[in-house]
PDB file of C-alpha atoms in Angstrom:
ATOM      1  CA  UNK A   5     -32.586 -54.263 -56.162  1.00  0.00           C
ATOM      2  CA  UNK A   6     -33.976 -50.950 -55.299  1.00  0.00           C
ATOM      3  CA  UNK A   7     -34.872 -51.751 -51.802  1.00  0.00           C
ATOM      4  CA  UNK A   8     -31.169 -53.460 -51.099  1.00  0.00           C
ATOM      5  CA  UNK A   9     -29.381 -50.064 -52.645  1.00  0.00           C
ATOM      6  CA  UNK A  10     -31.920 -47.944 -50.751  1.00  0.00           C
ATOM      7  CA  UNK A  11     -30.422 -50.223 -47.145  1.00  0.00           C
ATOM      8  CA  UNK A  12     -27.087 -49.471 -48.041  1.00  0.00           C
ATOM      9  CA  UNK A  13     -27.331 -46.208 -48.704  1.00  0.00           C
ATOM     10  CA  UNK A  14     -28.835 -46.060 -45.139  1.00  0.00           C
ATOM     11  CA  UNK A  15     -26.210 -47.687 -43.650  1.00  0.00           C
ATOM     12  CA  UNK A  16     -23.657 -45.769 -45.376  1.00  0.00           C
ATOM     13  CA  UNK A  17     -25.372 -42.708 -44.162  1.00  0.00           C
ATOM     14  CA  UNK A  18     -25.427 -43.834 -40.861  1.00  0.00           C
ATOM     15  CA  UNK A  19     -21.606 -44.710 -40.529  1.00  0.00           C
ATOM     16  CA  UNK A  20     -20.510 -41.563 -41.867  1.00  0.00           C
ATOM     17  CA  UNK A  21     -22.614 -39.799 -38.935  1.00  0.00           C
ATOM     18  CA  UNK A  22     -21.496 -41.928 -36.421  1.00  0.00           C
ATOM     19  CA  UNK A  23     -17.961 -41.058 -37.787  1.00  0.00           C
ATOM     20  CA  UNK A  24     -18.679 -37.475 -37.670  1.00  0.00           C
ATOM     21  CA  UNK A  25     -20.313 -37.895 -33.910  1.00  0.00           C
ATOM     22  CA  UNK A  26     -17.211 -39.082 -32.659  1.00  0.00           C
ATOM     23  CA  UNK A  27     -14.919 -36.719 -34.621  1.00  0.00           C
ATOM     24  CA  UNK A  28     -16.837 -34.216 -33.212  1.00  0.00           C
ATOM     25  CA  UNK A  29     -16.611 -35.118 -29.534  1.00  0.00           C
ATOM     26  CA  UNK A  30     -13.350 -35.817 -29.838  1.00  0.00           C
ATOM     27  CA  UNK A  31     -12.802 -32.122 -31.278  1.00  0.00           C
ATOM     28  CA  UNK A  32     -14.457 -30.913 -27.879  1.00  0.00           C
ATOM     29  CA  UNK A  33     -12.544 -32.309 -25.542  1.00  0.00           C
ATOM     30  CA  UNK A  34      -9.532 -31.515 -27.376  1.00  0.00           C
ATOM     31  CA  UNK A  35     -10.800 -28.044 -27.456  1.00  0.00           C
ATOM     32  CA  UNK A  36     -12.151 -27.789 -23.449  1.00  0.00           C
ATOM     33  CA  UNK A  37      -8.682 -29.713 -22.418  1.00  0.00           C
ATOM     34  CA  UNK A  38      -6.543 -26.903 -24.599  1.00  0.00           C
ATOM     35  CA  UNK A  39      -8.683 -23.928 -22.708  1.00  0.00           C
ATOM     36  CA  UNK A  40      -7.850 -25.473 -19.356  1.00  0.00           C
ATOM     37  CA  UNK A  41      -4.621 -25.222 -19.685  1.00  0.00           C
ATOM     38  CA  UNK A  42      -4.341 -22.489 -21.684  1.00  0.00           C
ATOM     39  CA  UNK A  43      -4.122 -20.083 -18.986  1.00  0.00           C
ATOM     40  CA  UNK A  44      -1.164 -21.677 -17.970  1.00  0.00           C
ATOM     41  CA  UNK A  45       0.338 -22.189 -21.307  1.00  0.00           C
ATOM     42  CA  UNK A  46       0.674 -18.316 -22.228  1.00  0.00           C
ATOM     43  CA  UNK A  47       1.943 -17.470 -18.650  1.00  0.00           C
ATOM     44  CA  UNK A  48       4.942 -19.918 -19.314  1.00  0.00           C
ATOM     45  CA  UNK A  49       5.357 -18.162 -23.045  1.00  0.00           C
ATOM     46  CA  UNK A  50       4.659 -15.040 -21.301  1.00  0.00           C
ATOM     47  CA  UNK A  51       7.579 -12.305 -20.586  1.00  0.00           C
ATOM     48  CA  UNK A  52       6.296  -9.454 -18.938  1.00  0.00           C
ATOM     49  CA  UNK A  53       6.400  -6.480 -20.118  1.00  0.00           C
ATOM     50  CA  UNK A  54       7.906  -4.313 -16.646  1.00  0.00           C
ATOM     51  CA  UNK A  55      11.820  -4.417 -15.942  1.00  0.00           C
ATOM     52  CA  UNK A  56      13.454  -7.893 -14.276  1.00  0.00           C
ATOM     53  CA  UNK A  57      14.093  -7.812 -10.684  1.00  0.00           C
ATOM     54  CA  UNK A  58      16.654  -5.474  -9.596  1.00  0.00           C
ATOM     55  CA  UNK A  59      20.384  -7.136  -9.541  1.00  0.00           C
ATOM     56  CA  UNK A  60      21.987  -8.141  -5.950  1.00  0.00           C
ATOM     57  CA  UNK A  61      19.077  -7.965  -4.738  1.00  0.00           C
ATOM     58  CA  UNK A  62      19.810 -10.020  -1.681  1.00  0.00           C
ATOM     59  CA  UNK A  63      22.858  -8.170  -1.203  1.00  0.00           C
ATOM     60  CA  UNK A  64      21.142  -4.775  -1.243  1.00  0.00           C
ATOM     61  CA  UNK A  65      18.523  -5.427   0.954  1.00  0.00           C
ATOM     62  CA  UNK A  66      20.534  -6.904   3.677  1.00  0.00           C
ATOM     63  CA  UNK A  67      23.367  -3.699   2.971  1.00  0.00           C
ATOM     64  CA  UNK A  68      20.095  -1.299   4.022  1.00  0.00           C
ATOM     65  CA  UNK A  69      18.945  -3.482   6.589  1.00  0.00           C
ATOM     66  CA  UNK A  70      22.358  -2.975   8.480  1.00  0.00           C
ATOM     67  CA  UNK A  71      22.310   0.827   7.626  1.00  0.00           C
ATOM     68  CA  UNK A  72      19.283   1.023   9.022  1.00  0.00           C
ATOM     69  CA  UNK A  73      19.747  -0.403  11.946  1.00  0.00           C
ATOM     70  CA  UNK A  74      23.037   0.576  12.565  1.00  0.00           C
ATOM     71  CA  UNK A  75      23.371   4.131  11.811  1.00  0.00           C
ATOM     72  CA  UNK A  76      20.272   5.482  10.617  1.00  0.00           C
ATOM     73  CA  UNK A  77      18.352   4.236  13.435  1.00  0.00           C
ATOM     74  CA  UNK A  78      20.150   2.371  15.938  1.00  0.00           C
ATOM     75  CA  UNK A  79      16.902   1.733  18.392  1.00  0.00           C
ATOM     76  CA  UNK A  80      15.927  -1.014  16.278  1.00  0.00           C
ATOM     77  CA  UNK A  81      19.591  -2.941  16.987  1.00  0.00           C
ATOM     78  CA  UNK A  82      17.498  -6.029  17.642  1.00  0.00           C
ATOM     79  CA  UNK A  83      15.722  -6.345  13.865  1.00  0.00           C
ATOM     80  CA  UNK A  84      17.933  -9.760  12.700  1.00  0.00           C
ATOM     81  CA  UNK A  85      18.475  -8.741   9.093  1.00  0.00           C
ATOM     82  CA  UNK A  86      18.584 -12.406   7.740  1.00  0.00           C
ATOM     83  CA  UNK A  87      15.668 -13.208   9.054  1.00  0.00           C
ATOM     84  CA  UNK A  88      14.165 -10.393   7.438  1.00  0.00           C
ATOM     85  CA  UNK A  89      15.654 -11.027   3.980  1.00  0.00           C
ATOM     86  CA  UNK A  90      13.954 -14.567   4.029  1.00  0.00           C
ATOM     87  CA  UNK A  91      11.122 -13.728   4.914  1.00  0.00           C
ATOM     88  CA  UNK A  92      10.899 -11.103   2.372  1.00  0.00           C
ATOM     89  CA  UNK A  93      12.444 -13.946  -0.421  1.00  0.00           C
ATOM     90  CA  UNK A  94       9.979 -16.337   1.038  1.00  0.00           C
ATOM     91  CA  UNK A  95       7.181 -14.502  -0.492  1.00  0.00           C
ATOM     92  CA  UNK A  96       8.051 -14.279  -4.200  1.00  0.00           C
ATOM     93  CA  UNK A  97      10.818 -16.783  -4.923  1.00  0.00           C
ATOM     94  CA  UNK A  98       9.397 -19.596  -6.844  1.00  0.00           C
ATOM     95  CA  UNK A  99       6.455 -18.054  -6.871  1.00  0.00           C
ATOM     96  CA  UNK A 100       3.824 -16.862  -9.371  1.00  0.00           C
ATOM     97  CA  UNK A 101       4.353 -13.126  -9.590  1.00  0.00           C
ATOM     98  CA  UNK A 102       0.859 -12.876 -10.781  1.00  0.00           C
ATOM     99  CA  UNK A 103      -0.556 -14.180  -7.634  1.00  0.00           C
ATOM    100  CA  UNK A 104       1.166 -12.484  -4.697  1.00  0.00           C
ATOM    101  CA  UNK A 105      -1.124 -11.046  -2.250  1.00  0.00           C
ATOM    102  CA  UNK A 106      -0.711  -8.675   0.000  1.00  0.00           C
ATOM    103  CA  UNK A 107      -1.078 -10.396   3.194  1.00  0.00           C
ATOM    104  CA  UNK A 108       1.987 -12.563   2.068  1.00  0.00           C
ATOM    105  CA  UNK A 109       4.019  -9.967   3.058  1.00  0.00           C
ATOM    106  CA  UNK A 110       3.045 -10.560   6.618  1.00  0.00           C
ATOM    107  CA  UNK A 111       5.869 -11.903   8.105  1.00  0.00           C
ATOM    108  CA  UNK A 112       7.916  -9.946   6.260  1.00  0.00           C
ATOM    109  CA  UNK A 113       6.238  -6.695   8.141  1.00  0.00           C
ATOM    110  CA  UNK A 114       6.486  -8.151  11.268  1.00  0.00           C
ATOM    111  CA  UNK A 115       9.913  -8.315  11.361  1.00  0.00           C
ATOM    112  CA  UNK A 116      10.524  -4.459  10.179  1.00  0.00           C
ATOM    113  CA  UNK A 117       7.485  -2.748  11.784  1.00  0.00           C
ATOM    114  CA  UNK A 118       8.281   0.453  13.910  1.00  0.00           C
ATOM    115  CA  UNK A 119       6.583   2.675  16.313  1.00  0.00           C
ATOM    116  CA  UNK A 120       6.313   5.741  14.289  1.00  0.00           C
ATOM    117  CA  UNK A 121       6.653   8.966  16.539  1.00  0.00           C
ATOM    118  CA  UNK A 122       3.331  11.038  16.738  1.00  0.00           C
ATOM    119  CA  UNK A 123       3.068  13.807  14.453  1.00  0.00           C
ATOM    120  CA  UNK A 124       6.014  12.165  11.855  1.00  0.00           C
ATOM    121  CA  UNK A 125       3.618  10.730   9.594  1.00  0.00           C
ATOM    122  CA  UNK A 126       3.807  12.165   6.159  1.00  0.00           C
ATOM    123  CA  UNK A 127       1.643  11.048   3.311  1.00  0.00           C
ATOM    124  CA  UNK A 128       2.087  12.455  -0.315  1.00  0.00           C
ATOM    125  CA  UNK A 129       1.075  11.614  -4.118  1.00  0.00           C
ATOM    126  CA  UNK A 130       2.911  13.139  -6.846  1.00  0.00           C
ATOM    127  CA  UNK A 131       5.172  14.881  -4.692  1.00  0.00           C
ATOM    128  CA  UNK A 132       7.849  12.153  -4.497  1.00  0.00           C
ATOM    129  CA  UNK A 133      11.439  14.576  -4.674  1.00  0.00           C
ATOM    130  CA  UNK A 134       9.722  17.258  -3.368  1.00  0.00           C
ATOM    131  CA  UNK A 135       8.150  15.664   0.278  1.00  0.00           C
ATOM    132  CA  UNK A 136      11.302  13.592   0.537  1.00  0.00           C
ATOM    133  CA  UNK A 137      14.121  16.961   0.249  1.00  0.00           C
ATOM    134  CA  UNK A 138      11.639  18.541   2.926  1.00  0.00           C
ATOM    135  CA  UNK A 139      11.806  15.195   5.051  1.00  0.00           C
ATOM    136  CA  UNK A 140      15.344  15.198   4.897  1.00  0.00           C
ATOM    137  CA  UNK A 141      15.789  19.006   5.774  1.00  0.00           C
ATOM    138  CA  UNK A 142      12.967  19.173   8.523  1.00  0.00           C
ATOM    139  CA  UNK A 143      13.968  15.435  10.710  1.00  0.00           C
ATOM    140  CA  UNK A 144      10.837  15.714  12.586  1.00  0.00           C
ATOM    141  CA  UNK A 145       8.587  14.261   9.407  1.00  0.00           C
ATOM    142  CA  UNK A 146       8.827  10.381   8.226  1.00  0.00           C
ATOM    143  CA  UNK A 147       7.284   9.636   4.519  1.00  0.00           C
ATOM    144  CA  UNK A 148       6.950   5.389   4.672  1.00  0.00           C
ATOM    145  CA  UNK A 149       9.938   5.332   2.419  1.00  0.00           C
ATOM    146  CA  UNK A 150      11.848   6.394   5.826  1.00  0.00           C
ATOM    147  CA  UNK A 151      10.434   3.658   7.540  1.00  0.00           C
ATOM    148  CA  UNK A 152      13.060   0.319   7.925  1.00  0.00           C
ATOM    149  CA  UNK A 153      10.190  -1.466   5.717  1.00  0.00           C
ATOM    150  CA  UNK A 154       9.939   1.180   3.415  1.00  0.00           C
ATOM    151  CA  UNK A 155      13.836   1.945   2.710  1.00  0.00           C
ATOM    152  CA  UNK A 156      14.428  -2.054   2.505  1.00  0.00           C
ATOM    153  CA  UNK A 157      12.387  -1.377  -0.576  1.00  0.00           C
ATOM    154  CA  UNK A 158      12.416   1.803  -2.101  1.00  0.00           C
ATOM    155  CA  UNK A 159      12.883   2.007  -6.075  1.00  0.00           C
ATOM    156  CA  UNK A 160      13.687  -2.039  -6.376  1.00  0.00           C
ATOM    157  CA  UNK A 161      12.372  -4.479  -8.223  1.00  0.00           C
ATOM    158  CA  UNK A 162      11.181  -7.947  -7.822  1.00  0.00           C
ATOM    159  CA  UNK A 163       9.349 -11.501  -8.823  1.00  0.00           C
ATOM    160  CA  UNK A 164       9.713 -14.772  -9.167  1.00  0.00           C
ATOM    161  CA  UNK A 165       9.191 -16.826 -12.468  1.00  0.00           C
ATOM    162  CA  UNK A 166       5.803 -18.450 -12.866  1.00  0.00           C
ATOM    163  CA  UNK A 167       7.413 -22.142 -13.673  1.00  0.00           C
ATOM    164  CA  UNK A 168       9.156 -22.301  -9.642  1.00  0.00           C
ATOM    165  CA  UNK A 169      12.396 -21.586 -10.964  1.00  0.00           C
ATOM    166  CA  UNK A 170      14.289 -19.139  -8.717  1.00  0.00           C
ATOM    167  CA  UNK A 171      13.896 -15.599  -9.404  1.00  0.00           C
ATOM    168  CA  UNK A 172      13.158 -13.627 -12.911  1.00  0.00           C
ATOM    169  CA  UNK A 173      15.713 -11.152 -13.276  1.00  0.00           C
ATOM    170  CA  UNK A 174      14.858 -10.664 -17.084  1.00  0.00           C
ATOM    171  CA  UNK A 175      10.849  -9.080 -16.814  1.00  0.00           C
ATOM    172  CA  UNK A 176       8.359  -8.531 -14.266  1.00  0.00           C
ATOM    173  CA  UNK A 177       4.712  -7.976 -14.001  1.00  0.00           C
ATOM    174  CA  UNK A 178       3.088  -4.478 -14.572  1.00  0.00           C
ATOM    175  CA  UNK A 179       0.126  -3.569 -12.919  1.00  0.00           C
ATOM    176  CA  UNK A 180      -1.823  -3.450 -15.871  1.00  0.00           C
ATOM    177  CA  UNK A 181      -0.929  -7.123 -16.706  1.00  0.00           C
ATOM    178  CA  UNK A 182      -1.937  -8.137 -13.162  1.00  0.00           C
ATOM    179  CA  UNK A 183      -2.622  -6.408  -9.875  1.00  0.00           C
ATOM    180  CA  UNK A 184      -1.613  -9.605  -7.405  1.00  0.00           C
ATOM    181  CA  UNK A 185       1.918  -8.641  -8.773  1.00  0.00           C
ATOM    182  CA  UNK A 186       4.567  -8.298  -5.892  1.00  0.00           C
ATOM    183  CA  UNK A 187       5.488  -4.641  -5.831  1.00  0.00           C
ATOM    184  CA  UNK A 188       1.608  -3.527  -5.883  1.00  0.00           C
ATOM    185  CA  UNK A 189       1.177  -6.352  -3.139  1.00  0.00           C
ATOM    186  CA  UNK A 190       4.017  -5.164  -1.522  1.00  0.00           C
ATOM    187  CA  UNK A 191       3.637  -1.464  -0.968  1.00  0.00           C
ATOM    188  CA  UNK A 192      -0.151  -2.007  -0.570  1.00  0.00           C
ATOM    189  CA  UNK A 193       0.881  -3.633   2.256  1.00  0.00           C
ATOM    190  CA  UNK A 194       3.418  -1.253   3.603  1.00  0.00           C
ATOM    191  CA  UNK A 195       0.871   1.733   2.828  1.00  0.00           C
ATOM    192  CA  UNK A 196      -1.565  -0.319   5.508  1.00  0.00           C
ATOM    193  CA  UNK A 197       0.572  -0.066   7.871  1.00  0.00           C
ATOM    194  CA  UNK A 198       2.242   2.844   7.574  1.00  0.00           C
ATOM    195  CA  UNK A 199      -1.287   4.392   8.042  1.00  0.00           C
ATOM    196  CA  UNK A 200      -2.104   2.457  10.808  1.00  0.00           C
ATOM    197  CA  UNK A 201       1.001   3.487  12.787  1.00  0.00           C
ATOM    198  CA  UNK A 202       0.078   7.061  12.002  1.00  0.00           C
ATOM    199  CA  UNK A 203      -0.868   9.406  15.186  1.00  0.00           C
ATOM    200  CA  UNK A 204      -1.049  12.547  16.121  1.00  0.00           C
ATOM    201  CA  UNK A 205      -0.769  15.400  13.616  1.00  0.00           C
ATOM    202  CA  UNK A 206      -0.887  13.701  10.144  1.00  0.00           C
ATOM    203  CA  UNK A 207       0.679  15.736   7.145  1.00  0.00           C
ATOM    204  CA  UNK A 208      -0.210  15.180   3.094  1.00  0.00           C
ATOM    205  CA  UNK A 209       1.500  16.798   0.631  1.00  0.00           C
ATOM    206  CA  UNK A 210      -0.232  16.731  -2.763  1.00  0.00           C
ATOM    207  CA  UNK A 211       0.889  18.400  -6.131  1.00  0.00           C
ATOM    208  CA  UNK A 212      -1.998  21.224  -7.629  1.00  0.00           C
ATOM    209  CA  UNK A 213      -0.226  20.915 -10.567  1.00  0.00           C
ATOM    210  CA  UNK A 214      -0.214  17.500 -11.697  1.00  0.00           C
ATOM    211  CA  UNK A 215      -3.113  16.745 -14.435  1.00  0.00           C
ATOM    212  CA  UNK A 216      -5.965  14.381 -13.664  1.00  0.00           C
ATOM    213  CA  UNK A 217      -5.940  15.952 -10.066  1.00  0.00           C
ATOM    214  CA  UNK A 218      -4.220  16.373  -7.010  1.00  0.00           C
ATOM    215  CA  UNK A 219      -6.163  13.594  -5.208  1.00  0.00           C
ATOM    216  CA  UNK A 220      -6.098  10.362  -7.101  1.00  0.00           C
ATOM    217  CA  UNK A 221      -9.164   7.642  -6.573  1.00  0.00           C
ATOM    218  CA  UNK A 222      -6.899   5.081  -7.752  1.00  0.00           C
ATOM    219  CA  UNK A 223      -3.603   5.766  -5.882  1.00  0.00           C
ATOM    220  CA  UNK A 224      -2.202   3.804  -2.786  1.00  0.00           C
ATOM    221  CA  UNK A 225      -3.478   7.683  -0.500  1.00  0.00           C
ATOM    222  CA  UNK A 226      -7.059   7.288  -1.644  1.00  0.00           C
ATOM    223  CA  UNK A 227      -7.605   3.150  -1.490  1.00  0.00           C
ATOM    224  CA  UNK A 228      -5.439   2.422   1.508  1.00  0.00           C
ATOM    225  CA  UNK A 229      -4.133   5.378   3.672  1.00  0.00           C
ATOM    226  CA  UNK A 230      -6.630   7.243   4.083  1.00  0.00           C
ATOM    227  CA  UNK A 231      -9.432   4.456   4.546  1.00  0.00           C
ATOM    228  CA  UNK A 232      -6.412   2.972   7.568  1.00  0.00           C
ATOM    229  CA  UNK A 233      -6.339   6.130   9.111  1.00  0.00           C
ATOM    230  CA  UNK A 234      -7.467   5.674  12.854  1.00  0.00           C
ATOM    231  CA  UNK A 235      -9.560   8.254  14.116  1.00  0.00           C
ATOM    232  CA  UNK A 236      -8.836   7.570  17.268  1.00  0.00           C
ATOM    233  CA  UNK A 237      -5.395   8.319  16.934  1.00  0.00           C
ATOM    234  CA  UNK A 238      -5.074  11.047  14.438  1.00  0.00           C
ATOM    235  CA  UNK A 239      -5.772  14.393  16.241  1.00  0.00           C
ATOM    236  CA  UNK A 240      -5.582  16.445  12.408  1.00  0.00           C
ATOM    237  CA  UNK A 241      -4.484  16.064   8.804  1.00  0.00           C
ATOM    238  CA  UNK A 242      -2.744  18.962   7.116  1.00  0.00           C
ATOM    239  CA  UNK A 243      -3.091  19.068   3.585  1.00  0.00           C
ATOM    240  CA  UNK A 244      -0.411  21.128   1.679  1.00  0.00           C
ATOM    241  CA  UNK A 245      -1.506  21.229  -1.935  1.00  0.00           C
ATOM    242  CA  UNK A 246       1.956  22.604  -3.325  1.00  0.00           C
ATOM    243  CA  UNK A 247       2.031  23.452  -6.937  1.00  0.00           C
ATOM    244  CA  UNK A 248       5.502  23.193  -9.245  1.00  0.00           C
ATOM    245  CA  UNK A 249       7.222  26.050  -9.257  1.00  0.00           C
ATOM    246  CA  UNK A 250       7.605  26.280 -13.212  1.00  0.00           C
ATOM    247  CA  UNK A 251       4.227  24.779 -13.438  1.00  0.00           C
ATOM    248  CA  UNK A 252       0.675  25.897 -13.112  1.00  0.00           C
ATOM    249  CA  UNK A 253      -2.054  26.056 -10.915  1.00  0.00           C
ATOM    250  CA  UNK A 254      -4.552  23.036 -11.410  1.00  0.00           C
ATOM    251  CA  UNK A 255      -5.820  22.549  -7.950  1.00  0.00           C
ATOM    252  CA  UNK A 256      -6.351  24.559  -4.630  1.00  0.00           C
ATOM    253  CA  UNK A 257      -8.143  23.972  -1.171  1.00  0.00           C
ATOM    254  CA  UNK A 258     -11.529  23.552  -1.822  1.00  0.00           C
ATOM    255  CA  UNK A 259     -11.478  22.881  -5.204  1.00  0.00           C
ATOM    256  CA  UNK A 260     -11.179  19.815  -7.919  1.00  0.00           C
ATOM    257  CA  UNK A 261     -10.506  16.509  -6.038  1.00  0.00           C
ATOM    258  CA  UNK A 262      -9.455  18.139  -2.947  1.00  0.00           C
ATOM    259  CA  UNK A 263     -13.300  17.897  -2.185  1.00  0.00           C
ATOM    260  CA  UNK A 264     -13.457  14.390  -2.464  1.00  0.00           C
ATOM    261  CA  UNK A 265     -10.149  14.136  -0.062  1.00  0.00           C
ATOM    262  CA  UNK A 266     -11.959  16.459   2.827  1.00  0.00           C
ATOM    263  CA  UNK A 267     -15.149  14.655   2.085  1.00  0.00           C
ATOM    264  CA  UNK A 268     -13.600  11.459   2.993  1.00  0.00           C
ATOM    265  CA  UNK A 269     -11.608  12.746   6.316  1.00  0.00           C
ATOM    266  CA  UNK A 270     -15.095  14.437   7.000  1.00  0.00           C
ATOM    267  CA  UNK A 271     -16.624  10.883   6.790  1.00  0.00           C
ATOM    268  CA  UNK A 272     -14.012   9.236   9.339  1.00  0.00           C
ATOM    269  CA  UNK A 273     -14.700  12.013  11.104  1.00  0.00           C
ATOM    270  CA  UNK A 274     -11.037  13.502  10.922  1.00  0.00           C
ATOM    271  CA  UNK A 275     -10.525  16.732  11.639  1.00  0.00           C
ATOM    272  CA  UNK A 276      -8.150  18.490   8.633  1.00  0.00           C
ATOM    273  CA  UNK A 277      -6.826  21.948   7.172  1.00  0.00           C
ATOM    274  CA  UNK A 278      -5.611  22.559   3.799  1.00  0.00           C
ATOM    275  CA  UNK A 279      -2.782  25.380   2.962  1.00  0.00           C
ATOM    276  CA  UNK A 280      -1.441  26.297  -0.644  1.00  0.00           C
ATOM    277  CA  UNK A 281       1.607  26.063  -1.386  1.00  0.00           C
ATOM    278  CA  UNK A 282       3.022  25.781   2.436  1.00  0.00           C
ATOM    279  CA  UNK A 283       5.559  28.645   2.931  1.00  0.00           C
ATOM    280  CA  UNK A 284       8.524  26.591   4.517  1.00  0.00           C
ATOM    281  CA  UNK A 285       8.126  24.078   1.860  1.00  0.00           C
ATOM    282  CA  UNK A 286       7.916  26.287  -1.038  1.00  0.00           C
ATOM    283  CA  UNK A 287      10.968  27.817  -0.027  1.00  0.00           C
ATOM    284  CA  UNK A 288      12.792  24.562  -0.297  1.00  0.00           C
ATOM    285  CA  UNK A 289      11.422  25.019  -4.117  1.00  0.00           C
ATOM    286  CA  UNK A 290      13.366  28.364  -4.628  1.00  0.00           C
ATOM    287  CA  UNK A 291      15.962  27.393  -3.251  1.00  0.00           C
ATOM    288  CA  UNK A 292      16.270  24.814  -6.572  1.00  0.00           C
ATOM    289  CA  UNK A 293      14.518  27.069  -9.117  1.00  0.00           C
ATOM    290  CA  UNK A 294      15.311  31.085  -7.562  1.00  0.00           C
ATOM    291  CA  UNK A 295      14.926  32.144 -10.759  1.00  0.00           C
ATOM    292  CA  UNK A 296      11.386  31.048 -10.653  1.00  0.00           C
ATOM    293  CA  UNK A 297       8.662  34.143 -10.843  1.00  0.00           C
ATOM    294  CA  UNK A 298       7.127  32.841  -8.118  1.00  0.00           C
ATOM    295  CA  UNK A 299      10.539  33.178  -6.050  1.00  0.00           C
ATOM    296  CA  UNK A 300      10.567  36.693  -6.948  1.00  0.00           C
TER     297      UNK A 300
END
């Protein structure tokens, strides 16, 4: 009787593992299925945490297309606009906006690129109001905002919603949440060739009064403009390091990250100058703040 209870007890023992095997199993596939697709899962449940894409969008674009073309610079007469709003659409509609690369916006350049006239180029960081009131008062300098590319762009919004359904006009990607998103892609893009078109006398404007310095390793000047600059066709950069006018002095020539910025032109073997607060430009600056002591 012993023996026989000891067998079952065996037996018993042995069904409950095989139980417990296959529970077990069954708990890992469950588990390595769940992480497959989990990815996927919280980018459906996901909404982003940067503004929807901008309203009429369609509409706006092709509006500044025609502008463009029509009054503000009537050379390029030829650009056909709807072509260029599909193959700007063509990039992002139905699209992941969390997996737009930059070199989809190839087609989409090709359509709007533009000789730019030697010694137009201007480059800034930080300086945004400031480089574009000088760009409007002085004609003969082009930021990439002035380019047709540029404009078609400038201070929208886009992306398309991760499930292929149209566009998202509710959230859109932040950097931070993803890099492939379509506005970095975008205006990586447009920095590339902006750069690339660049010849002649090359101006930057950067602001010495902006914390965490004038020269940013991480902006679009430092990881794409500068490295596309071609030597070959850039004769010098001028660097105007203009501080705010009811701000203070962070930065100068020579100093800070400025070093790092002529260290690089040094290495493509650019030639440069740097000037403080450029006269003509800091003039433009009184002329908004004259009661500033530095307009005195």
């Amino acid at each position: 009787m012993k023996t026989c209870g000891r067998h079952s007890y065996w037996q018993q023992t042995s069904v409950v593992r095989q139980i417990a095997f296959t529970l077990l199993v069954f708990l890992i596939n469950l588990l390595s299925a769940h992480t497959d697709n989990y990815s996927d899962i919280a980018k459906l449940q996901t909404e982003w945490h940067g503004p929807g894409t901008t309203l009429d969008l369609k509409e706006i674009i092709l509006g500044r297309c025609y502008n463009y073309i029509r009054t503000i610079n009537p050379a390029l007469n030829y650009v056909n606009c709807t072509n260029v709003w599909e193959a700007f659409q063509n990039v992002f509609v139905n699209k992941d906006p969390c997996d737009i690369k930059k070199e989809d916006y190839s087609d989409f350049m090709e359509l709007t690129r533009h000789p730019i006239p030697c010694g137009m180029s201007v480059f800034w960081s930080k300086t945004n109001k400031l480089v574009h009131d000088y760009a409007r008062v002085i004609a003969h300098y082009m930021t990439l905002e002035q380019t047709l590319y540029g404009y078609l762009a400038d201070k929208l919004r886009w992306c398309g919603k991760i499930h292929g359904e149209g566009i998202d006009y509710k959230s859109c990607p932040t950097r931070k949440q993803c890099s492939n998103n379509p506005l970095s892609s975008f205006w990586s893009q447009a920095s590339k060739t902006f750069a690339g078109e660049a010849c002649g006398n090359v101006t930057l404007m950067l602001n010495g009064s902006v914390g965490g310095g004038a020269f940013r390793e991480d902006s679009l000047l430092a990881t794409v403009e500068i490295p596309n600059l071609n030597k070959d066709n850039v004769t010098l950069v001028q660097i105007w390091v203009m501080d705010d006018v009811t701000g203070i002095d962070r930065e100068s020539c020579g100093q800070g990250s400025i070093v790092r910025l002529e260290s690089l032109l040094k290495e493509k073997q650019i030639p440069y100058s740097c000037m403080d607060n450029y006269r003509p430009v800091h003039f433009l600056q009184c002329a908004e703040h004259p009661d500033s002591p530095s307009c005195k």
